[in-house]
CSV table of C-alpha atoms in Angstrom, one decimal:
chain,number,residue,atom,x,y,z
E,1,MET,CA,-0.1,0.1,0.0
E,2,ASP,CA,1.3,3.5,-0.7
E,3,VAL,CA,-0.1,6.9,0.4
E,4,GLU,CA,-2.0,7.4,-2.6
E,5,GLU,CA,-4.0,3.9,-1.8
E,6,LEU,CA,-4.4,4.8,1.6
E,7,GLU,CA,-6.1,7.9,0.7
E,8,ARG,CA,-8.3,6.6,-1.8
E,9,SER,CA,-9.2,3.4,0.6
E,10,LEU,CA,-10.3,5.9,3.4
E,11,TYR,CA,-12.1,7.8,0.8
E,12,GLU,CA,-14.0,4.8,-0.5
E,13,LEU,CA,-14.6,3.9,3.4
E,14,ASN,CA,-16.0,7.7,3.6
E,15,ASN,CA,-18.1,6.9,0.8
E,16,LEU,CA,-19.3,3.5,2.1
E,17,ALA,CA,-20.2,5.4,5.5
E,18,GLN,CA,-22.3,8.0,3.5
E,19,GLU,CA,-24.2,5.0,2.0
E,20,GLU,CA,-24.8,2.9,5.2
E,21,TYR,CA,-25.4,5.7,7.4
E,22,ARG,CA,-25.8,8.9,5.5
E,23,ALA,CA,-22.9,10.5,7.8
E,24,SER,CA,-19.3,10.7,6.9
E,25,LEU,CA,-16.5,9.0,9.1
E,26,ALA,CA,-15.7,12.4,10.8
E,27,ASP,CA,-19.3,12.6,11.7
E,28,ILE,CA,-19.6,9.3,13.3
E,29,VAL,CA,-16.3,9.7,15.4
E,30,SER,CA,-17.3,13.3,16.6
E,31,GLN,CA,-20.7,12.2,17.3
E,32,THR,CA,-21.2,13.2,21.2
E,33,ASP,CA,-24.5,11.4,21.7
E,34,ASP,CA,-22.6,8.0,21.0
E,35,ASP,CA,-20.1,6.5,23.4
E,36,GLU,CA,-16.8,4.9,22.3
E,37,ASP,CA,-18.2,1.5,21.8
E,38,VAL,CA,-21.1,2.7,19.4
E,39,ARG,CA,-18.4,4.4,17.5
E,40,LEU,CA,-16.2,1.7,17.0
E,41,LEU,CA,-19.2,-0.6,16.3
E,42,ARG,CA,-20.5,1.7,13.6
E,43,ILE,CA,-16.8,1.8,11.8
E,44,GLY,CA,-16.2,-1.8,12.2
E,45,ARG,CA,-19.5,-2.8,10.9
E,46,LEU,CA,-18.4,-1.1,7.4
E,47,LEU,CA,-15.0,-3.3,7.6
E,48,GLY,CA,-17.7,-6.5,7.9
E,49,VAL,CA,-19.5,-5.0,5.0
E,50,SER,CA,-16.3,-4.7,2.8
E,51,LEU,CA,-15.9,-8.3,3.8
E,52,LYS,CA,-19.4,-9.5,3.0
E,53,GLU,CA,-20.0,-7.5,-0.1
E,54,PRO,CA,-18.9,-10.1,-2.8
E,55,PHE,CA,-21.2,-12.5,-1.2
E,56,ALA,CA,-24.4,-10.5,-0.6
E,57,ARG,CA,-26.8,-8.1,-1.9
E,58,GLY,CA,-27.6,-4.8,-0.6
E,59,LYS,CA,-31.0,-3.3,0.1
E,60,PHE,CA,-31.6,0.5,0.8
E,61,VAL,CA,-34.4,0.9,3.9
E,62,ASP,CA,-36.2,3.9,5.3
E,63,LYS,CA,-35.9,2.6,8.7
E,64,GLN,CA,-32.5,2.5,10.6
E,65,SER,CA,-31.2,0.0,12.4
E,66,LEU,CA,-31.1,0.4,16.1
E,67,ALA,CA,-27.5,-0.7,17.2
E,68,THR,CA,-25.7,1.1,14.1
E,69,ARG,CA,-28.8,3.1,12.7
E,70,ALA,CA,-27.6,1.9,9.2
E,71,TYR,CA,-29.9,2.6,6.0
E,72,ARG,CA,-28.9,-0.5,4.1
E,73,GLU,CA,-29.5,-4.4,4.8
E,74,TRP,CA,-26.8,-6.9,3.3
E,75,LYS,CA,-28.8,-10.6,2.3
E,76,LEU,CA,-26.6,-13.3,1.9
E,77,LYS,CA,-26.4,-14.9,-1.7
E,78,PRO,CA,-26.7,-18.7,-1.9
E,79,GLU,CA,-24.2,-21.2,-1.0
E,80,SER,CA,-23.1,-21.7,-4.5
E,81,GLU,CA,-22.0,-18.3,-5.3
E,82,PHE,CA,-19.1,-19.0,-2.8
E,83,GLU,CA,-17.9,-21.8,-4.4
E,84,ASN,CA,-16.9,-20.4,-7.8
E,85,ALA,CA,-13.4,-19.8,-9.0
E,86,LYS,CA,-14.2,-16.1,-9.2
E,87,ALA,CA,-15.3,-16.0,-5.7
E,88,ARG,CA,-12.6,-17.8,-4.4
E,89,ASN,CA,-10.2,-15.5,-6.0
E,90,THR,CA,-11.2,-12.4,-4.2
E,91,TRP,CA,-9.5,-11.3,-1.5
E,92,GLN,CA,-12.4,-11.4,1.0
E,93,TYR,CA,-12.8,-15.4,0.4
E,94,LYS,CA,-9.0,-15.5,1.3
E,95,ALA,CA,-9.6,-13.2,4.5
E,96,LEU,CA,-12.6,-15.2,5.5
E,97,GLU,CA,-11.0,-18.6,5.2
E,98,HIS,CA,-8.2,-17.4,7.5
E,99,LEU,CA,-10.8,-16.1,9.7
E,100,ARG,CA,-12.3,-19.6,9.8
E,101,VAL,CA,-9.3,-21.1,10.9
E,102,ASP,CA,-8.1,-18.5,13.3
E,103,PRO,CA,-7.2,-19.9,16.5
E,104,ASN,CA,-8.9,-17.0,18.4
E,105,VAL,CA,-12.3,-16.9,16.5
E,106,VAL,CA,-12.1,-21.1,16.9
E,107,LYS,CA,-11.7,-20.8,20.3
E,108,ASN,CA,-14.3,-18.0,21.0
E,109,LEU,CA,-16.9,-19.6,18.7
E,110,GLY,CA,-16.4,-22.7,20.6
E,111,GLY,CA,-15.2,-24.8,17.6
E,112,GLU,CA,-14.3,-24.7,14.0
E,113,ILE,CA,-17.0,-23.5,11.1
E,114,ASN,CA,-16.5,-26.0,8.5
E,115,SER,CA,-17.1,-23.6,5.3
E,116,VAL,CA,-16.5,-20.1,4.5
E,117,TYR,CA,-20.4,-19.9,3.6
E,118,MET,CA,-21.1,-21.0,7.1
E,119,LEU,CA,-18.7,-18.6,8.9
E,120,VAL,CA,-20.7,-15.8,7.0
E,121,ALA,CA,-24.1,-17.4,7.7
E,122,THR,CA,-22.9,-17.6,11.5
E,123,ALA,CA,-22.1,-14.3,11.7
E,124,GLN,CA,-25.3,-13.3,10.8
E,125,SER,CA,-24.8,-9.5,10.4
E,126,GLU,CA,-21.7,-7.4,9.3
E,127,ARG,CA,-21.5,-6.5,12.8
E,128,GLY,CA,-20.8,-10.5,13.2
E,129,LEU,CA,-18.0,-10.2,10.6
E,130,TRP,CA,-16.5,-7.3,12.3
E,131,TRP,CA,-16.4,-9.4,15.9
E,132,PHE,CA,-14.6,-12.1,13.9
E,133,LEU,CA,-12.1,-9.6,12.0
E,134,ALA,CA,-11.5,-8.0,15.8
E,135,THR,CA,-11.0,-11.3,17.5
E,136,SER,CA,-8.5,-12.4,15.3
E,137,CYS,CA,-6.4,-8.9,15.8
E,138,ARG,CA,-6.8,-8.7,19.3
E,139,GLY,CA,-4.4,-11.2,20.3
E,140,TYR,CA,-1.8,-9.5,18.1
E,141,ILE,CA,-2.5,-5.9,18.6
E,142,CYS,CA,-3.5,-5.8,22.6
E,143,ARG,CA,-1.7,-8.7,24.1
E,144,ASN,CA,1.8,-7.4,22.6
E,145,PRO,CA,3.6,-4.6,25.0
E,146,LYS,CA,6.3,-3.9,22.0
E,147,LEU,CA,3.5,-3.6,19.4
E,148,ARG,CA,1.2,-1.2,21.5
E,149,ALA,CA,3.9,1.2,22.4
E,150,GLU,CA,5.2,1.2,19.0
E,151,ILE,CA,1.4,2.2,17.6
E,152,LYS,CA,1.4,4.6,20.6
E,153,GLU,CA,4.6,6.2,20.2
E,154,GLN,CA,3.4,7.0,16.4
E,155,ILE,CA,0.4,8.8,17.3
E,156,GLU,CA,2.1,10.5,20.0
E,157,GLN,CA,4.5,11.8,17.0
E,158,THR,CA,1.7,12.9,15.3
E,159,ARG,CA,0.7,14.9,18.4
E,160,ARG,CA,4.0,16.5,18.9
E,161,ALA,CA,3.7,17.4,15.0
E,162,GLY,CA,0.6,19.6,15.9
E,163,LEU,CA,-1.8,17.7,14.0
E,164,ASP,CA,-5.4,17.7,15.2
E,165,LEU,CA,-6.7,14.1,15.4
E,166,ARG,CA,-10.0,15.5,16.8
E,167,ASN,CA,-10.8,16.8,13.5
E,168,ILE,CA,-10.4,13.7,11.4
E,169,THR,CA,-10.4,13.3,7.6
E,170,PRO,CA,-8.6,11.0,5.1
E,171,GLU,CA,-6.2,13.8,4.7
E,172,THR,CA,-5.5,14.0,8.3
E,173,ILE,CA,-4.9,10.6,8.6
E,174,VAL,CA,-2.4,10.3,5.8
E,175,ALA,CA,-0.4,13.7,7.0
E,176,SER,CA,-0.7,12.2,10.5
E,177,GLY,CA,1.5,8.8,9.4
E,178,GLY,CA,-1.3,6.5,8.5
E,179,LEU,CA,0.8,4.9,5.9
E,180,THR,CA,3.3,4.0,8.5
E,181,MET,CA,0.8,3.0,11.0
E,182,GLY,CA,-0.8,0.6,8.2
E,183,ALA,CA,2.7,-0.8,7.7
E,184,ILE,CA,3.0,-1.3,11.4
E,185,LEU,CA,-0.3,-3.5,11.6
E,186,VAL,CA,0.2,-5.3,8.5
E,187,ASP,CA,3.7,-6.4,9.6
E,188,ASN,CA,2.5,-7.6,13.0
E,189,ILE,CA,-1.3,-8.7,12.3
E,190,PRO,CA,-1.1,-11.6,10.0
E,191,ILE,CA,-5.1,-11.3,9.0
E,192,LEU,CA,-4.4,-7.9,7.7
E,193,GLY,CA,-2.0,-9.0,5.5
E,194,ILE,CA,-4.8,-10.9,3.4
E,195,MET,CA,-7.2,-8.0,3.7
E,196,GLY,CA,-7.9,-5.4,0.9
E,197,ALA,CA,-6.7,-2.2,1.3
E,198,PRO,CA,-10.2,-0.8,2.5
E,199,VAL,CA,-9.9,-2.7,5.7
E,200,ILE,CA,-6.2,-1.7,6.4
E,201,ALA,CA,-7.3,1.7,5.9
E,202,GLY,CA,-10.6,1.2,8.4
E,203,PHE,CA,-7.7,-0.4,11.0
E,204,VAL,CA,-5.9,2.7,10.8
E,205,PHE,CA,-8.8,5.0,11.0
E,206,ILE,CA,-9.8,3.4,14.1
E,207,ILE,CA,-6.5,3.4,15.8
E,208,PHE,CA,-5.9,7.4,15.0
E,209,SER,CA,-9.7,8.5,15.6
E,210,ILE,CA,-10.7,6.0,18.3
E,211,GLY,CA,-7.6,4.7,19.8
E,212,LEU,CA,-6.0,1.3,20.7
E,213,ASP,CA,-7.2,0.9,24.5
E,214,ALA,CA,-11.0,1.4,23.0
E,215,PHE,CA,-10.5,-1.2,20.7
E,216,CYS,CA,-8.8,-3.4,23.0
E,217,ARG,CA,-11.5,-3.0,25.6
E,218,TRP,CA,-14.2,-3.3,23.2
E,219,SER,CA,-13.0,-6.7,21.7
E,220,LYS,CA,-12.3,-8.0,25.6
E,221,GLN,CA,-16.0,-7.3,26.6
E,222,HIS,CA,-17.0,-9.2,23.5
E,223,GLU,CA,-14.5,-11.9,23.7
E,224,PHE,CA,-17.1,-14.7,23.4
E,225,TYR,CA,-19.3,-15.1,20.8
E,226,HIS,CA,-23.3,-14.5,21.7
E,227,VAL,CA,-26.4,-14.0,20.2
E,228,ASP,CA,-27.4,-10.8,21.6
E,229,PHE,CA,-24.3,-8.9,20.0
E,230,PRO,CA,-24.0,-9.9,16.0
E,231,ASN,CA,-27.7,-10.1,15.9
E,232,ALA,CA,-28.9,-9.0,11.7
E,233,ASP,CA,-29.7,-5.3,11.5
E,234,GLU,CA,-32.7,-6.4,9.8
E,235,GLU,CA,-33.9,-8.2,13.0
E,236,ASP,CA,-32.6,-4.8,14.7
E,237,ARG,CA,-35.3,-2.8,12.9
E,238,SER,CA,-38.0,-4.9,14.0
E,239,ARG,CA,-37.7,-4.5,17.5
């Protein structure tokens, strides 16, 4: 990933936020009515959308979901859509296959899921896919003191340079050393080396805007998969 790809990926993620929430990334992280967990969940769900997109059909709806206030549902395609050569060659399929056998995901699910299709079906929603991704990354990013120190030093360098991370934009992320942060994450977290650029850019955005400590606290609180957290957004609207 180079600077142009990072900036382009952040804009793609920002456009996705506009489509899903009718709000920009900056709007989401500056929403004072939401706590850190809600902001993290809304951004994390966008990464789940990026993972699910080749295998689902999006449908815009009038009523927001309760948990993330999304205006779009993603209905899973038939299992056969996962088995053709084109699907298997996408970065999403390769990343999902990695998550399917990831030791942390398997442990916290209580067993290994037997196919990528079943993994996505088990997730139920884009939030569930974000849970799988966060679970895989948590063991590397939250339990490694050296990596945590390196990430925090990168953020401190940004603050010392006078850049305002409270007014976060794609340009701010790039100017704040976002490319260096992305390289640090990819070098230390195996799953991110398989992910497409929008997911890597999303993780960089999360670290800069919401923070490493908030991510680690949230992922610890949701360490074990349970039905109350990743329920489907379309079911959410009916409550």
